[in-house]
XYZ file of N, CA and C in Angstrom:
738
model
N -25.291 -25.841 25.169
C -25.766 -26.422 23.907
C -26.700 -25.457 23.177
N -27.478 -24.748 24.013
C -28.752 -23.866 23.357
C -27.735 -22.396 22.704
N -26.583 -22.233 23.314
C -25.937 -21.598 22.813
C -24.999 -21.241 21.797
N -24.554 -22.698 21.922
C -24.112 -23.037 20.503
C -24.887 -23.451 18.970
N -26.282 -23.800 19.402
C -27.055 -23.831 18.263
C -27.458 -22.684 18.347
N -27.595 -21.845 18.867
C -27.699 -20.275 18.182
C -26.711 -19.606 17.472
N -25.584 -19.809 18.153
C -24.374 -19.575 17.057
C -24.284 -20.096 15.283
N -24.457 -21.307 16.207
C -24.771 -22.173 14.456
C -26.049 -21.240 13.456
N -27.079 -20.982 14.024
C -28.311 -20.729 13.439
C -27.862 -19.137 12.700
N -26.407 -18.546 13.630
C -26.603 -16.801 13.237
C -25.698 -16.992 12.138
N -24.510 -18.268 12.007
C -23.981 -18.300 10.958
C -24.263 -18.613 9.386
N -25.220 -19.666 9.979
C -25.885 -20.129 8.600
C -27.249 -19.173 8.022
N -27.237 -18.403 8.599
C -28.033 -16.761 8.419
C -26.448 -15.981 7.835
N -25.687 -16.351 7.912
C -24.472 -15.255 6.925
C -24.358 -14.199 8.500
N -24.677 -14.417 9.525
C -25.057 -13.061 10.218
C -24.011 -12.816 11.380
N -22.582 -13.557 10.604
C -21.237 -13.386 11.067
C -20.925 -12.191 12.363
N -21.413 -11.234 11.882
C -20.871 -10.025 12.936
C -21.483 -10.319 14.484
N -23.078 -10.660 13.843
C -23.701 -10.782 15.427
C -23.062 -12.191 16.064
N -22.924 -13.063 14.988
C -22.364 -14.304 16.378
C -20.724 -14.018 16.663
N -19.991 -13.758 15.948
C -19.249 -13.015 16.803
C -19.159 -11.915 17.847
N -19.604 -11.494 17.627
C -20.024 -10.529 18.842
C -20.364 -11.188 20.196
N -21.231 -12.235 20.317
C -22.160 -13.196 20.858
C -21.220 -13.833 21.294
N -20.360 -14.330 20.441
C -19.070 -15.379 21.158
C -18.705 -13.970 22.087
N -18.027 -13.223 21.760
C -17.193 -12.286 22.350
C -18.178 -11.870 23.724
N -19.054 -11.934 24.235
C -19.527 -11.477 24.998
C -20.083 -12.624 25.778
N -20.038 -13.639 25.461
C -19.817 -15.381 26.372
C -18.346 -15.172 26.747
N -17.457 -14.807 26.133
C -15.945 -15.184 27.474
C -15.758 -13.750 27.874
N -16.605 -13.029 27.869
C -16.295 -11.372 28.419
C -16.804 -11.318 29.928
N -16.214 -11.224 30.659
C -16.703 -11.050 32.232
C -17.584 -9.783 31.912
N -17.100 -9.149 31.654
C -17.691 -7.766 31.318
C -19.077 -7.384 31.208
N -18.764 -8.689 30.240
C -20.274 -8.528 29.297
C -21.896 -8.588 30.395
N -21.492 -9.432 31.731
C -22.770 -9.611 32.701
C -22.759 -7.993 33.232
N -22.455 -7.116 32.959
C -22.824 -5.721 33.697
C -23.316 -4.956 33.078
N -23.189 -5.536 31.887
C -24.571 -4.646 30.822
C -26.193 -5.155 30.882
N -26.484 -4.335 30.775
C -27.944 -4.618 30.318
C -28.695 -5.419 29.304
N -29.710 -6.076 29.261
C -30.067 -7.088 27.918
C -30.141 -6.171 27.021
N -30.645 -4.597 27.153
C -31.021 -4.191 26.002
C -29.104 -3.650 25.138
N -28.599 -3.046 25.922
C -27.139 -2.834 25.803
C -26.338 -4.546 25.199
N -26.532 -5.381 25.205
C -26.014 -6.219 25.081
C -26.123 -6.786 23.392
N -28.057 -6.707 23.478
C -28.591 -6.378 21.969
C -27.939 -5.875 21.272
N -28.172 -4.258 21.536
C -27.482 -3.406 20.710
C -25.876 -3.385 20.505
N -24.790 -4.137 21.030
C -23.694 -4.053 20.705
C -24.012 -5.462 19.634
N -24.449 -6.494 19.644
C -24.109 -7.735 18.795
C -24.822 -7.249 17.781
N -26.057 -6.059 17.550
C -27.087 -5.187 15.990
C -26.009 -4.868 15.676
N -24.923 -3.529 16.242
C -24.213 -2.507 16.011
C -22.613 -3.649 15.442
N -22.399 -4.774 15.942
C -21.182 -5.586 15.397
C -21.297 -6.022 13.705
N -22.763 -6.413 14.008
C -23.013 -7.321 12.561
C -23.327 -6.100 11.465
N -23.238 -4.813 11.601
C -23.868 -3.633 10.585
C -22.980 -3.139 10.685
N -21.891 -3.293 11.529
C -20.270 -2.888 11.248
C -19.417 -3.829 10.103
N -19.563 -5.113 10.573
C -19.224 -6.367 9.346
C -19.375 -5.875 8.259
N -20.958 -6.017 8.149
C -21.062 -5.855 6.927
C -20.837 -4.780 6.067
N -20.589 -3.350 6.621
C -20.145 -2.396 5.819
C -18.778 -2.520 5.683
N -18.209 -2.928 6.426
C -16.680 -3.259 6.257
C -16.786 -4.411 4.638
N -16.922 -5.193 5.112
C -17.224 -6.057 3.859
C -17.763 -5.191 2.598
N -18.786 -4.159 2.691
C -18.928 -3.963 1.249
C -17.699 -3.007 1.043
N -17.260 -2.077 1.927
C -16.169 -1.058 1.709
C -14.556 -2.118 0.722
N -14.542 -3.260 1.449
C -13.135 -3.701 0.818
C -14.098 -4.197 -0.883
N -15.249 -4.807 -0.771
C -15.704 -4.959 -2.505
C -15.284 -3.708 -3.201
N -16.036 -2.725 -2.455
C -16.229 -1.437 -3.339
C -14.616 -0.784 -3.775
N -13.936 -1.357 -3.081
C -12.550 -0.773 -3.473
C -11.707 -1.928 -4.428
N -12.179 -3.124 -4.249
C -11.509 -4.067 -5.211
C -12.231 -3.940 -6.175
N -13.674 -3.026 -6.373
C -13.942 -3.357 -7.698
C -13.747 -1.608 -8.284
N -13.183 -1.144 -7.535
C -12.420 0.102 -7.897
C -11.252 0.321 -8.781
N -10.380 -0.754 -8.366
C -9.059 -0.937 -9.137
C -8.223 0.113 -9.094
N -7.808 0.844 -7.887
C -7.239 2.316 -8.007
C -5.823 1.932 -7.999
N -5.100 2.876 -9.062
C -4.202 2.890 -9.176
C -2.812 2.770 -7.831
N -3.250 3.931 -7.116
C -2.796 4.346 -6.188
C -3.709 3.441 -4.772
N -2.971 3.245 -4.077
C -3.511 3.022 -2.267
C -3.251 4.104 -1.638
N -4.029 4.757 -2.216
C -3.726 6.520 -1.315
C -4.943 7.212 -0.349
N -4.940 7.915 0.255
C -5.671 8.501 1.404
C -5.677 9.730 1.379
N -6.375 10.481 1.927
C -6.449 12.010 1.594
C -6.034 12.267 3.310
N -6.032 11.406 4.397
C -5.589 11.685 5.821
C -3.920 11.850 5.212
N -3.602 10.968 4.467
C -1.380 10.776 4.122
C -1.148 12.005 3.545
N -2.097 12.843 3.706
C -1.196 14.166 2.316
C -0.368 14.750 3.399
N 0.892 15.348 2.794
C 1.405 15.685 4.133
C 1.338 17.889 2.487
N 0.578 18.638 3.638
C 0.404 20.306 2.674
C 1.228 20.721 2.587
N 1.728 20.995 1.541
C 3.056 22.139 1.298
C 2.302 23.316 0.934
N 2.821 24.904 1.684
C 2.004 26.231 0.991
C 2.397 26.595 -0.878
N 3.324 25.493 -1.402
C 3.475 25.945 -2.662
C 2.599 24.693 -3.637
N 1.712 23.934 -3.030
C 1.284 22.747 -3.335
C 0.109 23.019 -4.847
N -0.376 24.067 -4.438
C -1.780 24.524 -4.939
C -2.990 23.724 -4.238
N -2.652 23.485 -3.110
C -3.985 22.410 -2.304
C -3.947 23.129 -0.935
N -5.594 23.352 -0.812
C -5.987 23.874 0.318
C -6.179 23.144 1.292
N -5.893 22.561 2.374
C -6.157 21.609 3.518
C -7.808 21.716 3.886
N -7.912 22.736 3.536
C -9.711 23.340 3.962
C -10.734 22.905 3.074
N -10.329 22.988 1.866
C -10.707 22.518 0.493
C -11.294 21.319 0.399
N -9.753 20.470 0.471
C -9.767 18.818 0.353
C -10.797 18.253 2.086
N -10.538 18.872 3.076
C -11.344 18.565 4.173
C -12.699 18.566 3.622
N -13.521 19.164 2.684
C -15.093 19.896 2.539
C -14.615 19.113 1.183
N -14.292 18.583 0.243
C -14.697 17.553 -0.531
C -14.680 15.991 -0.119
N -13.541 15.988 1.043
C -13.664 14.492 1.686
C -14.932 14.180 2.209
N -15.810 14.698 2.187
C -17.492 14.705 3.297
C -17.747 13.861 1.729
N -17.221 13.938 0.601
C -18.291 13.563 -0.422
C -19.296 14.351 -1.022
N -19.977 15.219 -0.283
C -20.882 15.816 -0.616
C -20.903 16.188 -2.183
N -20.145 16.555 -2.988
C -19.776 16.993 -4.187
C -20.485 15.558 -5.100
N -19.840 14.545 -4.475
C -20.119 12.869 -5.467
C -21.897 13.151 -4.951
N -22.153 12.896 -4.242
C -23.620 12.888 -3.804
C -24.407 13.767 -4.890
N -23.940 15.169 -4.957
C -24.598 16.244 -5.655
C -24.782 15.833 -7.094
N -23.456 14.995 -7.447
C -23.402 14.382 -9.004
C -22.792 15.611 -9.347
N -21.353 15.712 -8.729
C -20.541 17.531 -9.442
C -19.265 16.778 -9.762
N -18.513 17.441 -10.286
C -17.298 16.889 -10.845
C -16.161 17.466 -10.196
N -14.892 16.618 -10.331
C -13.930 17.110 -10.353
C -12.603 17.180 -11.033
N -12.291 18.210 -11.559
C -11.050 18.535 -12.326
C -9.804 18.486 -11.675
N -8.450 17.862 -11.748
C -7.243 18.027 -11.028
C -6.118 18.266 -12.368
N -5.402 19.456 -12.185
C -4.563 19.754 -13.258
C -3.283 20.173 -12.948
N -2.241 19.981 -13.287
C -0.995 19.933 -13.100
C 0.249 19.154 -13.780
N 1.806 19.525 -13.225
C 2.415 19.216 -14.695
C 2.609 17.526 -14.096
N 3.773 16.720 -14.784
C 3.750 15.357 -14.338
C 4.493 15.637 -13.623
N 3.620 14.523 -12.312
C 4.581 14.096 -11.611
C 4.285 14.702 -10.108
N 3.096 15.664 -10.430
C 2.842 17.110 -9.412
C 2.048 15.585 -8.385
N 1.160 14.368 -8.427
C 0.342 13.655 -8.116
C -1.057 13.956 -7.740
N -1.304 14.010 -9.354
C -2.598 13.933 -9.930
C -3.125 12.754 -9.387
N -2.467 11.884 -10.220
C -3.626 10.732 -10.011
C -3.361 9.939 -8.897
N -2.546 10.080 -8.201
C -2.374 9.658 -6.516
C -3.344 10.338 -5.902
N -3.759 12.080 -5.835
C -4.594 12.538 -5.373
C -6.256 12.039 -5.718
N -6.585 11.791 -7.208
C -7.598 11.264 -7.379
C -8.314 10.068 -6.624
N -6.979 9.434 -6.284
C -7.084 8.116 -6.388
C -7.326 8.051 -4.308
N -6.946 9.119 -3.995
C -7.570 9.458 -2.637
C -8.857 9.430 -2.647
N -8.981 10.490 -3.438
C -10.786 10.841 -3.471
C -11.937 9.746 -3.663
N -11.275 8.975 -4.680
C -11.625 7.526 -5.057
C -12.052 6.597 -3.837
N -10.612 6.674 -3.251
C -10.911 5.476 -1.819
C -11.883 6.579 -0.715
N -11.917 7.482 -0.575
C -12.682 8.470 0.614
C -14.097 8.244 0.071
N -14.485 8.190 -1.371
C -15.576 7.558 -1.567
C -16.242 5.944 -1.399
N -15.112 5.248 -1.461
C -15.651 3.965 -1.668
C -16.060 3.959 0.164
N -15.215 4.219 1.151
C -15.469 4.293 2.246
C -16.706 5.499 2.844
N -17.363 5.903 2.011
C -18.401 6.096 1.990
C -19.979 5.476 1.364
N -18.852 4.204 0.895
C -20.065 3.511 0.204
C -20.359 3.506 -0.917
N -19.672 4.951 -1.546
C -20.037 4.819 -2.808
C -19.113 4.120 -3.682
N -19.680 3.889 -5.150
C -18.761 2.928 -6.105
C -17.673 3.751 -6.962
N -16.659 3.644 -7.274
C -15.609 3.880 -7.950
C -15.010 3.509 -9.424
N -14.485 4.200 -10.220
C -13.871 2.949 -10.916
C -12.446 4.545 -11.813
N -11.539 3.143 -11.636
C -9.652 3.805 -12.355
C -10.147 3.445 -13.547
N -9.283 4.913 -14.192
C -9.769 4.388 -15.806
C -8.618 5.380 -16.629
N -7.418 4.964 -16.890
C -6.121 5.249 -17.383
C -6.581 5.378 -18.959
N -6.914 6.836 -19.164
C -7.432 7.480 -20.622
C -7.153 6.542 -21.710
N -5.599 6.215 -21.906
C -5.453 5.295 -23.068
C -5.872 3.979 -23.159
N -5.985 3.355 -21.964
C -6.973 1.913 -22.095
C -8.531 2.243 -22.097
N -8.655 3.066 -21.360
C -9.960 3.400 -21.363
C -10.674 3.455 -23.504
N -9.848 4.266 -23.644
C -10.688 4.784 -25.160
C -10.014 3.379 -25.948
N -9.217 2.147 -25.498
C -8.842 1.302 -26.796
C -9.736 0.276 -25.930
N -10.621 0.489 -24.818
C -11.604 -1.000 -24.604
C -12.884 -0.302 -24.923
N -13.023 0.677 -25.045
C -14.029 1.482 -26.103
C -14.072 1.198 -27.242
N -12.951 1.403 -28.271
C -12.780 0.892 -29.387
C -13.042 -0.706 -29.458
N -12.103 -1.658 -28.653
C -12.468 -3.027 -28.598
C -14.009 -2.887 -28.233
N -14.598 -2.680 -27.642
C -16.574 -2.401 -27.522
C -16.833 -2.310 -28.728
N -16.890 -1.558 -29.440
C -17.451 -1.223 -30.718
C -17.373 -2.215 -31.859
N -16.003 -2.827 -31.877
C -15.837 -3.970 -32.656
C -16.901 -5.477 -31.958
N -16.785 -5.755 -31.055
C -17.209 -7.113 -30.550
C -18.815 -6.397 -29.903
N -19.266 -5.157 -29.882
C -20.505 -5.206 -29.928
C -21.362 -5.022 -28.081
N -20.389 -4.866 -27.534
C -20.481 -4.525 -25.640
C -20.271 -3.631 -25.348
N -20.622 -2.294 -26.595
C -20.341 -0.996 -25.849
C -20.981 -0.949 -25.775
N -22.395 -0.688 -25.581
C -23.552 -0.196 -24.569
C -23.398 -1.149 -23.271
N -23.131 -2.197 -23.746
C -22.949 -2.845 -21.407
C -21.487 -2.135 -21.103
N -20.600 -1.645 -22.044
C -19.851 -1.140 -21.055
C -20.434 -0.223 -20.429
N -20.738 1.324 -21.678
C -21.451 2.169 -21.139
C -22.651 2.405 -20.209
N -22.897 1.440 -20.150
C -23.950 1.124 -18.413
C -23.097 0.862 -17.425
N -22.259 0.092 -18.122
C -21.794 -0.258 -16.600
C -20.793 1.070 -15.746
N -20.114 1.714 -16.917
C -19.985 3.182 -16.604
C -20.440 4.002 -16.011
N -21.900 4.332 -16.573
C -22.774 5.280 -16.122
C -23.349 4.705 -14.576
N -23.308 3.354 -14.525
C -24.068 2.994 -13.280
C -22.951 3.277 -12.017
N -22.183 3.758 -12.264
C -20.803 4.258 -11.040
C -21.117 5.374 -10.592
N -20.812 5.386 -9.506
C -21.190 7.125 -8.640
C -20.249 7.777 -8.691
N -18.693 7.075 -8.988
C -17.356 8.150 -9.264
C -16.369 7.089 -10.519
N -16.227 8.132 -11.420
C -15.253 7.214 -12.531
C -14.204 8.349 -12.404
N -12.963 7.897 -12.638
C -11.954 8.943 -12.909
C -11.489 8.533 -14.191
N -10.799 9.455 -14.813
C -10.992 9.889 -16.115
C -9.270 10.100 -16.350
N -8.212 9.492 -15.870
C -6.914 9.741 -15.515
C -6.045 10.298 -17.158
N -5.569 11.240 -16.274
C -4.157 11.688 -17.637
C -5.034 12.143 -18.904
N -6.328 12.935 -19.218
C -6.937 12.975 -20.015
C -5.840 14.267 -21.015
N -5.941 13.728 -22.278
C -5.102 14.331 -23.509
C -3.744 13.971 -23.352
N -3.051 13.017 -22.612
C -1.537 12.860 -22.686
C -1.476 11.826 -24.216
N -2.521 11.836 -24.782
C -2.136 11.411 -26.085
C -3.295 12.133 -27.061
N -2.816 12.068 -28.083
C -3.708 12.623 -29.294
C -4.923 11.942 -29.056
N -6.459 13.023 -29.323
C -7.520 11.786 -29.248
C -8.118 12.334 -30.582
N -8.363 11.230 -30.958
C -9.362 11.379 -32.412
C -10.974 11.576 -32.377
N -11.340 12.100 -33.244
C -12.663 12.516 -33.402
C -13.520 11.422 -32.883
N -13.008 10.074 -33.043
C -14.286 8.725 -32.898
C -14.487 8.659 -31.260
N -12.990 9.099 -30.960
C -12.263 8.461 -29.155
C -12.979 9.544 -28.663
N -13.244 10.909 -29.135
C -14.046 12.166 -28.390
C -14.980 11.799 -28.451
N -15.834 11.184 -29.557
C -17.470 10.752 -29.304
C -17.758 10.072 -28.246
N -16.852 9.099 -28.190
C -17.023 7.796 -27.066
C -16.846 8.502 -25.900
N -16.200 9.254 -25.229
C -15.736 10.067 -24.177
C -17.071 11.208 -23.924
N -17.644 11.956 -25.072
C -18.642 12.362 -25.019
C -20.104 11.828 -24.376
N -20.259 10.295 -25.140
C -21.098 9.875 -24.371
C -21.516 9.447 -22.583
N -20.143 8.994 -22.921
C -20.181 8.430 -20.793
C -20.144 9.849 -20.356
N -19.382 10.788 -21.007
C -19.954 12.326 -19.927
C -21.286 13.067 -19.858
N -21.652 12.373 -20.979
C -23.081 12.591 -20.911
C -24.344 11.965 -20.415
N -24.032 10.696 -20.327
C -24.724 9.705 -19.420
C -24.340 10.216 -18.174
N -23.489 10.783 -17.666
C -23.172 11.024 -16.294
C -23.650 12.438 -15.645
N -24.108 13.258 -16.609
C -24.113 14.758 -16.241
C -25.303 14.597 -15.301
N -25.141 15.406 -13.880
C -26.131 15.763 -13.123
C -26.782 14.326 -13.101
N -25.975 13.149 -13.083
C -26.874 12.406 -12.624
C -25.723 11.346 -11.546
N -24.061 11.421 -11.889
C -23.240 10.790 -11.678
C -21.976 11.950 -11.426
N -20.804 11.633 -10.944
C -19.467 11.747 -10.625
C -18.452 11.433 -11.648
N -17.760 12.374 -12.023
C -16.337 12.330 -12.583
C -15.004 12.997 -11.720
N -14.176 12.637 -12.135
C -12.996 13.003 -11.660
C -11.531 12.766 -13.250
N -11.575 14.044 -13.665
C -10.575 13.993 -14.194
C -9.296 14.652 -14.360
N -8.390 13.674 -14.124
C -6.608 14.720 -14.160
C -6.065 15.044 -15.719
N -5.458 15.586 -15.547
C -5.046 16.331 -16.703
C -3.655 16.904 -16.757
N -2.217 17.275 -17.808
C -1.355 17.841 -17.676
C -1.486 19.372 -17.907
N -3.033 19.300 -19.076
C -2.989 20.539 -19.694
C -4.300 21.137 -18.766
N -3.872 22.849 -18.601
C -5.394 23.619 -17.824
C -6.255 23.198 -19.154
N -8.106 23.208 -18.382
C -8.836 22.911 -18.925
C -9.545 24.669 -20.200
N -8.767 25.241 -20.407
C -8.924 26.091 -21.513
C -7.571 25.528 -22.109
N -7.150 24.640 -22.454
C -6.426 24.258 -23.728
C -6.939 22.747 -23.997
N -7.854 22.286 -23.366
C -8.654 21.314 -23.781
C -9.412 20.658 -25.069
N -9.614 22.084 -24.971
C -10.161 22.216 -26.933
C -9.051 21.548 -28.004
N -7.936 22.384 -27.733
C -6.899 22.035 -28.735
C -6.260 20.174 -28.835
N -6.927 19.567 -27.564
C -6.526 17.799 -27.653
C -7.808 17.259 -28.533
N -8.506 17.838 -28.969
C -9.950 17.101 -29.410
C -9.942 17.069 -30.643
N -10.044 16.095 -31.714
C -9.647 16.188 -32.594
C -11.124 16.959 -33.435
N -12.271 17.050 -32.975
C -13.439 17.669 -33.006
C -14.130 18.663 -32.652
N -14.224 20.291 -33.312
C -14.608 21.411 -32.604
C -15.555 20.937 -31.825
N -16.934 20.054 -32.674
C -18.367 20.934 -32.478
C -18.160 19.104 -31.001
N -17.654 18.043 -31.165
C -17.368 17.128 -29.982
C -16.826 18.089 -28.750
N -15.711 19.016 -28.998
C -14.808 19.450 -28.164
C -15.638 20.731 -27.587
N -16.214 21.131 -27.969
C -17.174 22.326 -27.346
C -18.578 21.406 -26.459
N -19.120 20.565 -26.858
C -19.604 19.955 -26.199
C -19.440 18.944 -25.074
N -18.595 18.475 -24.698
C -17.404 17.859 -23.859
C -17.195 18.549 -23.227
N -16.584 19.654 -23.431
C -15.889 20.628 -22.398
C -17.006 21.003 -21.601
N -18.130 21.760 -22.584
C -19.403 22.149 -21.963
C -20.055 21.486 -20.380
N -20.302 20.174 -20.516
C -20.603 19.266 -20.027
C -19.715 18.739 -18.826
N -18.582 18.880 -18.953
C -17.138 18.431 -17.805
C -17.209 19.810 -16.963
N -17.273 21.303 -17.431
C -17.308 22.161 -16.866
C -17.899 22.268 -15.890
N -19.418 22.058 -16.558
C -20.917 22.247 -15.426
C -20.688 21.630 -13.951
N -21.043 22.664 -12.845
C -20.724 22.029 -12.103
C -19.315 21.235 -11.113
N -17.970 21.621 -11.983
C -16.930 20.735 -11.438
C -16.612 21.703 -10.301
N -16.048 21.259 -9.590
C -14.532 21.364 -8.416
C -13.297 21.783 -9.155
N -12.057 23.073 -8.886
C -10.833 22.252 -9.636
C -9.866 22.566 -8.429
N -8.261 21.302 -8.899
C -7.476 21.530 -8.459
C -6.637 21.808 -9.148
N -6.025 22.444 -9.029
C -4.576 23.152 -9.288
C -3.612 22.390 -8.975
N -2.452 21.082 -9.163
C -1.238 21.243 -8.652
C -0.337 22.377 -8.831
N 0.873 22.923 -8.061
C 2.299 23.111 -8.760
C 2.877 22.617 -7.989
N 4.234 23.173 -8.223
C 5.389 22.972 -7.643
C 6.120 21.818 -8.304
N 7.547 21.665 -7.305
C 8.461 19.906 -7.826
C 7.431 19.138 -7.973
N 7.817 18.132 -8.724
C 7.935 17.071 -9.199
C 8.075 15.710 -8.247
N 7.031 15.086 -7.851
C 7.109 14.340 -6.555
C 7.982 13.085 -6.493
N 8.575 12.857 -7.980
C 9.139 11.571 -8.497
C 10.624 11.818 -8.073
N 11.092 13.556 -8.431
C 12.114 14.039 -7.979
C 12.184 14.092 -6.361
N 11.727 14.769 -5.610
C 11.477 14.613 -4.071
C 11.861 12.837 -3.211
N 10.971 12.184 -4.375
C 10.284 10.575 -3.589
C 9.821 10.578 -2.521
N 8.901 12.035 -2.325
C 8.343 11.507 -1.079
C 7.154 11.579 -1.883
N 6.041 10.330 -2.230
C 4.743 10.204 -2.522
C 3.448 10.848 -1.910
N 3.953 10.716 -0.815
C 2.601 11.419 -0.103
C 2.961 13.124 0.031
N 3.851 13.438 -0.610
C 3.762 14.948 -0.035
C 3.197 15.522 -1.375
N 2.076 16.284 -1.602
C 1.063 16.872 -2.236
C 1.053 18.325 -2.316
């Protein structure tokens, strides 16, 4: 009885991991050959496992990634333009931490934004926050902001992300207003936040999608500082169908 109202007491504390654990170690024969202090520490170490598990699946549903991709599924081709050594020493994160960027460029189809969208989840499973952001919706819920008056809570809520990706940037004409808006969240973000943006075109023909020199020199400026890049080539992964090969 004293055991089961402790159970009760760890649940209604939210403190799920430890009374499971607790159950699990009441029908464990096992469990009498440990030590009290060993016994502790596995039902601390259950419930601080829970709960990061729990924030890891938030942090990825409130990610919205395109892709369910992994940076363990890449299977390297030597004509890929991807270093296995590379992507190993950006998976640590360290880069998102620093607040550095990253550039991925290549033609369609090379999987840009499947690869992003790795980097994306290798972060959220680090805890940090994410967010997919498909260039052309991105700049027309910008525009919808501006009309109804919630672009500054978008733009917080932007800037308050530790990684935004920035997908397919210039696969459509952008206008002088859509570069301002794009200007700002890269500027709320510099050296203080994470980008990740793919692209068809290398980032020296960047200039020429902006419908704004003195926007487009400043933009670029700012995306530069600091980034990572990748290179795709090769086929066409749509042609292949194998998704994970990178």
């Amino acid at each position: 009885m004293m055991m089961q109202h402790t159970l009760e007491r760890l649940n209604s504390l939210r403190l799920h991991g430890m009374a499971t654990a607790l159950e699990q170690q009441l029908t464990s024969t096992h469990a009498n050959d440990l030590s009290f202090e060993e016994r502790i520490s596995f039902i601390v170490d259950s419930e601080f496992t829970s709960r990061e598990s729990k924030k890891i699946t938030r942090l990825l549903q409130g990610a919205k990634l395109k892709e369910n991709a992994m940076l363990e599924d890449v299977i390297y081709k030597n004509r890929s333009g991807l270093d296995k050594q590379y992507v190993a020493s950006l998976s640590l994160c360290d880069w998102i931490k620093n607040h550095h960027n990253l550039i991925i460029t290549g033609a369609t189809g090379n999987g840009k934004t499947w690869l992003a969208c790795a980097f994306a989840q290798q972060a959220c499973r680090n805890l940090l926050s994410a967010s997919y952001n498909w260039t052309p919706t991105l700049l027309k819920e910008l525009e919808v902001a501006h009309l109804d008056g919630s672009f500054r809570k978008l733009l917080n809520q932007l800037t308050k992300l530790d990684l935004v990706i920035i997908d397919d940037f210039g696969i459509k004409p952008i206008s002088a207003s859509a570069a301002h808006d794009l200007l700002e969240i890269i500027d709320a973000r510099v050296n203080k936040k994470s980008l990740i943006i793919t692209s068809q075109y290398p980032v020296e023909n960047w200039h020429s999608l902006i419908g704004d020199d003195t926007i487009a020199d400043a933009l670029l400026d700012r995306v530069a500082h600091n980034s990572h890049r990748i290179k795709l080539t090769g086929e066409s992964l749509r042609k292949r169908k194998r998704p994970l090969e990178i």
